[in-house]
PDB file of N, CA and C in Angstrom:
ATOM      1  N   MET A   1     -18.204  43.459 -23.569  1.00 49.00           N
ATOM      2  CA  MET A   1     -16.979  42.837 -24.025  1.00 49.00           C
ATOM      3  C   MET A   1     -15.925  42.779 -22.925  1.00 49.00           C
ATOM      4  N   GLY A   2     -15.977  43.682 -22.013  1.00 53.00           N
ATOM      5  CA  GLY A   2     -15.010  43.680 -20.932  1.00 53.00           C
ATOM      6  C   GLY A   2     -15.139  42.447 -20.063  1.00 53.00           C
ATOM      7  N   ARG A   3     -16.344  41.967 -19.894  1.00 54.00           N
ATOM      8  CA  ARG A   3     -16.556  40.777 -19.072  1.00 54.00           C
ATOM      9  C   ARG A   3     -15.951  39.532 -19.722  1.00 54.00           C
ATOM     10  N   LYS A   4     -16.090  39.411 -21.000  1.00 53.00           N
ATOM     11  CA  LYS A   4     -15.564  38.241 -21.690  1.00 53.00           C
ATOM     12  C   LYS A   4     -14.048  38.177 -21.567  1.00 53.00           C
ATOM     13  N   ASP A   5     -13.387  39.289 -21.721  1.00 51.00           N
ATOM     14  CA  ASP A   5     -11.933  39.315 -21.599  1.00 51.00           C
ATOM     15  C   ASP A   5     -11.490  38.985 -20.176  1.00 51.00           C
ATOM     16  N   ALA A   6     -12.235  39.465 -19.201  1.00 54.00           N
ATOM     17  CA  ALA A   6     -11.855  39.231 -17.805  1.00 54.00           C
ATOM     18  C   ALA A   6     -12.045  37.765 -17.414  1.00 54.00           C
ATOM     19  N   SER A   7     -13.070  37.107 -17.949  1.00 56.00           N
ATOM     20  CA  SER A   7     -13.339  35.732 -17.543  1.00 56.00           C
ATOM     21  C   SER A   7     -12.371  34.744 -18.186  1.00 56.00           C
ATOM     22  N   THR A   8     -11.822  35.064 -19.346  1.00 60.00           N
ATOM     23  CA  THR A   8     -10.921  34.121 -20.004  1.00 60.00           C
ATOM     24  C   THR A   8      -9.516  34.176 -19.422  1.00 60.00           C
ATOM     25  N   ALA A   9      -9.160  35.271 -18.795  1.00 63.00           N
ATOM     26  CA  ALA A   9      -7.818  35.388 -18.220  1.00 63.00           C
ATOM     27  C   ALA A   9      -7.782  34.622 -16.907  1.00 63.00           C
ATOM     28  N   ARG A  10      -6.948  33.609 -16.844  1.00 77.00           N
ATOM     29  CA  ARG A  10      -6.814  32.811 -15.626  1.00 77.00           C
ATOM     30  C   ARG A  10      -5.462  33.075 -15.001  1.00 77.00           C
ATOM     31  N   THR A  11      -5.434  32.937 -13.718  1.00 87.00           N
ATOM     32  CA  THR A  11      -4.156  33.092 -13.033  1.00 87.00           C
ATOM     33  C   THR A  11      -3.335  31.828 -13.240  1.00 87.00           C
ATOM     34  N   PRO A  12      -2.039  31.933 -13.109  1.00 85.00           N
ATOM     35  CA  PRO A  12      -1.197  30.732 -13.272  1.00 85.00           C
ATOM     36  C   PRO A  12      -1.539  29.625 -12.270  1.00 85.00           C
ATOM     37  N   VAL A  13      -1.977  30.018 -11.099  1.00 85.00           N
ATOM     38  CA  VAL A  13      -2.332  29.015 -10.092  1.00 85.00           C
ATOM     39  C   VAL A  13      -3.542  28.213 -10.558  1.00 85.00           C
ATOM     40  N   ASP A  14      -4.546  28.901 -11.104  1.00 86.00           N
ATOM     41  CA  ASP A  14      -5.729  28.193 -11.600  1.00 86.00           C
ATOM     42  C   ASP A  14      -5.381  27.263 -12.754  1.00 86.00           C
ATOM     43  N   GLN A  15      -4.495  27.711 -13.641  1.00 85.00           N
ATOM     44  CA  GLN A  15      -4.071  26.865 -14.758  1.00 85.00           C
ATOM     45  C   GLN A  15      -3.352  25.620 -14.243  1.00 85.00           C
ATOM     46  N   TYR A  16      -2.501  25.812 -13.219  1.00 82.00           N
ATOM     47  CA  TYR A  16      -1.761  24.693 -12.642  1.00 82.00           C
ATOM     48  C   TYR A  16      -2.727  23.691 -12.010  1.00 82.00           C
ATOM     49  N   ARG A  17      -3.695  24.183 -11.249  1.00 80.00           N
ATOM     50  CA  ARG A  17      -4.664  23.294 -10.604  1.00 80.00           C
ATOM     51  C   ARG A  17      -5.474  22.517 -11.632  1.00 80.00           C
ATOM     52  N   LYS A  18      -5.848  23.182 -12.700  1.00 80.00           N
ATOM     53  CA  LYS A  18      -6.610  22.503 -13.741  1.00 80.00           C
ATOM     54  C   LYS A  18      -5.763  21.414 -14.395  1.00 80.00           C
ATOM     55  N   GLN A  19      -4.491  21.706 -14.621  1.00 79.00           N
ATOM     56  CA  GLN A  19      -3.593  20.725 -15.233  1.00 79.00           C
ATOM     57  C   GLN A  19      -3.410  19.509 -14.319  1.00 79.00           C
ATOM     58  N   ILE A  20      -3.231  19.751 -13.026  1.00 76.00           N
ATOM     59  CA  ILE A  20      -3.073  18.655 -12.072  1.00 76.00           C
ATOM     60  C   ILE A  20      -4.353  17.825 -12.012  1.00 76.00           C
ATOM     61  N   GLY A  21      -5.498  18.485 -12.033  1.00 73.00           N
ATOM     62  CA  GLY A  21      -6.769  17.770 -12.021  1.00 73.00           C
ATOM     63  C   GLY A  21      -6.921  16.869 -13.229  1.00 73.00           C
ATOM     64  N   LYS A  22      -6.480  17.341 -14.380  1.00 71.00           N
ATOM     65  CA  LYS A  22      -6.556  16.509 -15.580  1.00 71.00           C
ATOM     66  C   LYS A  22      -5.633  15.298 -15.458  1.00 71.00           C
ATOM     67  N   GLN A  23      -4.468  15.505 -14.880  1.00 69.00           N
ATOM     68  CA  GLN A  23      -3.533  14.389 -14.736  1.00 69.00           C
ATOM     69  C   GLN A  23      -4.106  13.321 -13.815  1.00 69.00           C
ATOM     70  N   ASP A  24      -4.726  13.735 -12.702  1.00 63.00           N
ATOM     71  CA  ASP A  24      -5.329  12.762 -11.789  1.00 63.00           C
ATOM     72  C   ASP A  24      -6.513  12.056 -12.437  1.00 63.00           C
ATOM     73  N   TYR A  25      -7.224  12.755 -13.291  1.00 64.00           N
ATOM     74  CA  TYR A  25      -8.373  12.150 -13.950  1.00 64.00           C
ATOM     75  C   TYR A  25      -7.932  11.048 -14.904  1.00 64.00           C
ATOM     76  N   LYS A  26      -6.747  11.198 -15.478  1.00 68.00           N
ATOM     77  CA  LYS A  26      -6.247  10.213 -16.434  1.00 68.00           C
ATOM     78  C   LYS A  26      -5.791   8.924 -15.744  1.00 68.00           C
ATOM     79  N   LYS A  27      -5.492   8.995 -14.464  1.00 69.00           N
ATOM     80  CA  LYS A  27      -5.005   7.823 -13.748  1.00 69.00           C
ATOM     81  C   LYS A  27      -6.134   6.812 -13.553  1.00 69.00           C
ATOM     82  N   THR A  28      -5.762   5.561 -13.540  1.00 76.00           N
ATOM     83  CA  THR A  28      -6.746   4.514 -13.303  1.00 76.00           C
ATOM     84  C   THR A  28      -6.986   4.369 -11.800  1.00 76.00           C
ATOM     85  N   ARG A  29      -8.021   3.675 -11.456  1.00 79.00           N
ATOM     86  CA  ARG A  29      -8.379   3.517 -10.051  1.00 79.00           C
ATOM     87  C   ARG A  29      -7.277   2.813  -9.227  1.00 79.00           C
ATOM     88  N   PRO A  30      -6.661   1.736  -9.737  1.00 83.00           N
ATOM     89  CA  PRO A  30      -5.578   1.110  -8.958  1.00 83.00           C
ATOM     90  C   PRO A  30      -4.375   2.031  -8.771  1.00 83.00           C
ATOM     91  N   MET A  31      -4.090   2.856  -9.758  1.00 81.00           N
ATOM     92  CA  MET A  31      -2.963   3.785  -9.623  1.00 81.00           C
ATOM     93  C   MET A  31      -3.250   4.816  -8.539  1.00 81.00           C
ATOM     94  N   LEU A  32      -4.468   5.328  -8.489  1.00 79.00           N
ATOM     95  CA  LEU A  32      -4.832   6.292  -7.454  1.00 79.00           C
ATOM     96  C   LEU A  32      -4.767   5.655  -6.073  1.00 79.00           C
ATOM     97  N   ARG A  33      -5.203   4.408  -5.985  1.00 86.00           N
ATOM     98  CA  ARG A  33      -5.164   3.701  -4.701  1.00 86.00           C
ATOM     99  C   ARG A  33      -3.724   3.483  -4.250  1.00 86.00           C
ATOM    100  N   ALA A  34      -2.865   3.113  -5.183  1.00 87.00           N
ATOM    101  CA  ALA A  34      -1.458   2.894  -4.847  1.00 87.00           C
ATOM    102  C   ALA A  34      -0.800   4.191  -4.386  1.00 87.00           C
ATOM    103  N   THR A  35      -1.129   5.289  -5.037  1.00 83.00           N
ATOM    104  CA  THR A  35      -0.570   6.580  -4.640  1.00 83.00           C
ATOM    105  C   THR A  35      -1.023   6.950  -3.237  1.00 83.00           C
ATOM    106  N   ARG A  36      -2.289   6.711  -2.933  1.00 85.00           N
ATOM    107  CA  ARG A  36      -2.825   7.026  -1.608  1.00 85.00           C
ATOM    108  C   ARG A  36      -2.172   6.156  -0.538  1.00 85.00           C
ATOM    109  N   LEU A  37      -2.005   4.871  -0.823  1.00 87.00           N
ATOM    110  CA  LEU A  37      -1.377   3.970   0.148  1.00 87.00           C
ATOM    111  C   LEU A  37       0.084   4.334   0.385  1.00 87.00           C
ATOM    112  N   LYS A  38       0.757   4.757  -0.670  1.00 87.00           N
ATOM    113  CA  LYS A  38       2.158   5.161  -0.537  1.00 87.00           C
ATOM    114  C   LYS A  38       2.275   6.394   0.356  1.00 87.00           C
ATOM    115  N   ALA A  39       1.372   7.351   0.187  1.00 83.00           N
ATOM    116  CA  ALA A  39       1.392   8.557   1.014  1.00 83.00           C
ATOM    117  C   ALA A  39       1.097   8.220   2.473  1.00 83.00           C
ATOM    118  N   GLU A  40       0.150   7.314   2.707  1.00 84.00           N
ATOM    119  CA  GLU A  40      -0.163   6.906   4.074  1.00 84.00           C
ATOM    120  C   GLU A  40       1.014   6.172   4.710  1.00 84.00           C
ATOM    121  N   ALA A  41       1.724   5.381   3.927  1.00 80.00           N
ATOM    122  CA  ALA A  41       2.877   4.646   4.453  1.00 80.00           C
ATOM    123  C   ALA A  41       3.977   5.610   4.884  1.00 80.00           C
ATOM    124  N   LYS A  42       4.150   6.686   4.125  1.00 80.00           N
ATOM    125  CA  LYS A  42       5.151   7.677   4.508  1.00 80.00           C
ATOM    126  C   LYS A  42       4.794   8.332   5.830  1.00 80.00           C
ATOM    127  N   LYS A  43       3.504   8.601   6.027  1.00 77.00           N
ATOM    128  CA  LYS A  43       3.076   9.243   7.267  1.00 77.00           C
ATOM    129  C   LYS A  43       3.306   8.335   8.466  1.00 77.00           C
ATOM    130  N   THR A  44       2.992   7.064   8.331  1.00 77.00           N
ATOM    131  CA  THR A  44       3.096   6.154   9.466  1.00 77.00           C
ATOM    132  C   THR A  44       4.522   5.673   9.694  1.00 77.00           C
ATOM    133  N   ALA A  45       5.385   5.792   8.705  1.00 76.00           N
ATOM    134  CA  ALA A  45       6.759   5.310   8.856  1.00 76.00           C
ATOM    135  C   ALA A  45       7.485   6.065   9.966  1.00 76.00           C
ATOM    136  N   LEU A  46       7.268   7.357  10.054  1.00 78.00           N
ATOM    137  CA  LEU A  46       7.918   8.148  11.094  1.00 78.00           C
ATOM    138  C   LEU A  46       7.422   7.713  12.469  1.00 78.00           C
ATOM    139  N   GLY A  47       6.156   7.453  12.608  1.00 79.00           N
ATOM    140  CA  GLY A  47       5.604   7.006  13.880  1.00 79.00           C
ATOM    141  C   GLY A  47       6.180   5.677  14.315  1.00 79.00           C
ATOM    142  N   VAL A  48       6.378   4.777  13.371  1.00 81.00           N
ATOM    143  CA  VAL A  48       6.952   3.467  13.688  1.00 81.00           C
ATOM    144  C   VAL A  48       8.397   3.629  14.139  1.00 81.00           C
ATOM    145  N   LYS A  49       9.147   4.501  13.484  1.00 85.00           N
ATOM    146  CA  LYS A  49      10.542   4.730  13.874  1.00 85.00           C
ATOM    147  C   LYS A  49      10.639   5.309  15.270  1.00 85.00           C
ATOM    148  N   VAL A  50       9.784   6.255  15.579  1.00 86.00           N
ATOM    149  CA  VAL A  50       9.788   6.858  16.911  1.00 86.00           C
ATOM    150  C   VAL A  50       9.401   5.827  17.961  1.00 86.00           C
ATOM    151  N   GLU A  51       8.395   5.036  17.670  1.00 89.00           N
ATOM    152  CA  GLU A  51       7.959   4.011  18.612  1.00 89.00           C
ATOM    153  C   GLU A  51       9.062   2.979  18.850  1.00 89.00           C
ATOM    154  N   PHE A  52       9.733   2.562  17.790  1.00 91.00           N
ATOM    155  CA  PHE A  52      10.821   1.597  17.931  1.00 91.00           C
ATOM    156  C   PHE A  52      11.960   2.163  18.765  1.00 91.00           C
ATOM    157  N   SER A  53      12.315   3.423  18.532  1.00 93.00           N
ATOM    158  CA  SER A  53      13.407   4.024  19.291  1.00 93.00           C
ATOM    159  C   SER A  53      13.047   4.158  20.769  1.00 93.00           C
ATOM    160  N   LEU A  54      11.788   4.468  21.076  1.00 94.00           N
ATOM    161  CA  LEU A  54      11.377   4.541  22.478  1.00 94.00           C
ATOM    162  C   LEU A  54      11.432   3.178  23.151  1.00 94.00           C
ATOM    163  N   ILE A  55      11.028   2.153  22.450  1.00 95.00           N
ATOM    164  CA  ILE A  55      11.085   0.802  23.008  1.00 95.00           C
ATOM    165  C   ILE A  55      12.538   0.387  23.234  1.00 95.00           C
ATOM    166  N   ALA A  56      13.409   0.706  22.281  1.00 95.00           N
ATOM    167  CA  ALA A  56      14.824   0.361  22.426  1.00 95.00           C
ATOM    168  C   ALA A  56      15.449   1.096  23.615  1.00 95.00           C
ATOM    169  N   TYR A  57      15.130   2.368  23.769  1.00 96.00           N
ATOM    170  CA  TYR A  57      15.665   3.149  24.884  1.00 96.00           C
ATOM    171  C   TYR A  57      15.169   2.601  26.217  1.00 96.00           C
ATOM    172  N   THR A  58      13.888   2.285  26.303  1.00 95.00           N
ATOM    173  CA  THR A  58      13.316   1.741  27.533  1.00 95.00           C
ATOM    174  C   THR A  58      13.954   0.402  27.878  1.00 95.00           C
ATOM    175  N   THR A  59      14.176  -0.435  26.887  1.00 95.00           N
ATOM    176  CA  THR A  59      14.831  -1.730  27.111  1.00 95.00           C
ATOM    177  C   THR A  59      16.256  -1.545  27.607  1.00 95.00           C
ATOM    178  N   PHE A  60      16.971  -0.593  27.033  1.00 93.00           N
ATOM    179  CA  PHE A  60      18.341  -0.311  27.449  1.00 93.00           C
ATOM    180  C   PHE A  60      18.386   0.121  28.911  1.00 93.00           C
ATOM    181  N   VAL A  61      17.505   1.029  29.304  1.00 92.00           N
ATOM    182  CA  VAL A  61      17.467   1.494  30.698  1.00 92.00           C
ATOM    183  C   VAL A  61      17.084   0.344  31.628  1.00 92.00           C
ATOM    184  N   TYR A  62      16.153  -0.486  31.199  1.00 93.00           N
ATOM    185  CA  TYR A  62      15.745  -1.638  32.002  1.00 93.00           C
ATOM    186  C   TYR A  62      16.933  -2.567  32.258  1.00 93.00           C
ATOM    187  N   PHE A  63      17.713  -2.845  31.220  1.00 89.00           N
ATOM    188  CA  PHE A  63      18.876  -3.727  31.391  1.00 89.00           C
ATOM    189  C   PHE A  63      19.966  -3.075  32.232  1.00 89.00           C
ATOM    190  N   LEU A  64      20.064  -1.768  32.204  1.00 88.00           N
ATOM    191  CA  LEU A  64      21.037  -1.100  33.082  1.00 88.00           C
ATOM    192  C   LEU A  64      20.692  -1.325  34.548  1.00 88.00           C
ATOM    193  N   PHE A  65      19.402  -1.281  34.868  1.00 87.00           N
ATOM    194  CA  PHE A  65      18.998  -1.530  36.246  1.00 87.00           C
ATOM    195  C   PHE A  65      18.987  -3.007  36.592  1.00 87.00           C
ATOM    196  N   LEU A  66      18.722  -3.853  35.621  1.00 88.00           N
ATOM    197  CA  LEU A  66      18.678  -5.287  35.863  1.00 88.00           C
ATOM    198  C   LEU A  66      20.078  -5.849  36.095  1.00 88.00           C
ATOM    199  N   PHE A  67      21.037  -5.406  35.322  1.00 83.00           N
ATOM    200  CA  PHE A  67      22.423  -5.852  35.438  1.00 83.00           C
ATOM    201  C   PHE A  67      23.312  -4.648  35.722  1.00 83.00           C
ATOM    202  N   PRO A  68      23.378  -4.206  36.963  1.00 79.00           N
ATOM    203  CA  PRO A  68      24.193  -3.017  37.267  1.00 79.00           C
ATOM    204  C   PRO A  68      25.676  -3.322  37.083  1.00 79.00           C
ATOM    205  N   ILE A  69      26.393  -2.348  36.638  1.00 75.00           N
ATOM    206  CA  ILE A  69      27.833  -2.484  36.420  1.00 75.00           C
ATOM    207  C   ILE A  69      28.524  -1.900  37.639  1.00 75.00           C
ATOM    208  N   ASP A  70      29.322  -2.716  38.279  1.00 73.00           N
ATOM    209  CA  ASP A  70      30.053  -2.258  39.470  1.00 73.00           C
ATOM    210  C   ASP A  70      31.434  -1.807  39.020  1.00 73.00           C
ATOM    211  N   VAL A  71      31.590  -0.517  38.854  1.00 66.00           N
ATOM    212  CA  VAL A  71      32.837   0.037  38.349  1.00 66.00           C
ATOM    213  C   VAL A  71      33.918   0.022  39.407  1.00 66.00           C
ATOM    214  N   LEU A  72      33.545   0.181  40.650  1.00 67.00           N
ATOM    215  CA  LEU A  72      34.534   0.303  41.724  1.00 67.00           C
ATOM    216  C   LEU A  72      35.065  -1.039  42.196  1.00 67.00           C
ATOM    217  N   ARG A  73      34.424  -2.117  41.825  1.00 69.00           N
ATOM    218  CA  ARG A  73      34.859  -3.440  42.268  1.00 69.00           C
ATOM    219  C   ARG A  73      36.147  -3.843  41.561  1.00 69.00           C
ATOM    220  N   GLU A  74      37.104  -4.338  42.313  1.00 66.00           N
ATOM    221  CA  GLU A  74      38.361  -4.779  41.721  1.00 66.00           C
ATOM    222  C   GLU A  74      38.280  -6.270  41.430  1.00 66.00           C
ATOM    223  N   TYR A  75      38.938  -6.678  40.420  1.00 60.00           N
ATOM    224  CA  TYR A  75      38.900  -8.080  40.022  1.00 60.00           C
ATOM    225  C   TYR A  75      39.949  -8.866  40.666  1.00 60.00           C
TER     226      TYR A  75
END
């Protein structure tokens, strides 16, 4: 009888995982795909922002050298 009592007692973490698994099982295939694509978009969004900022910075430095500003020249 001790074994039966021990096997039925679940930790809260196991109960939570089982509940989440049931929720995902209820979702339809297009909903799961949309959720996955949304998560991937979040991951790549940061990379795109970093890449854009590097390109903008490089362009700014390029234009500084292309069109130097002569501060000491009098008009």
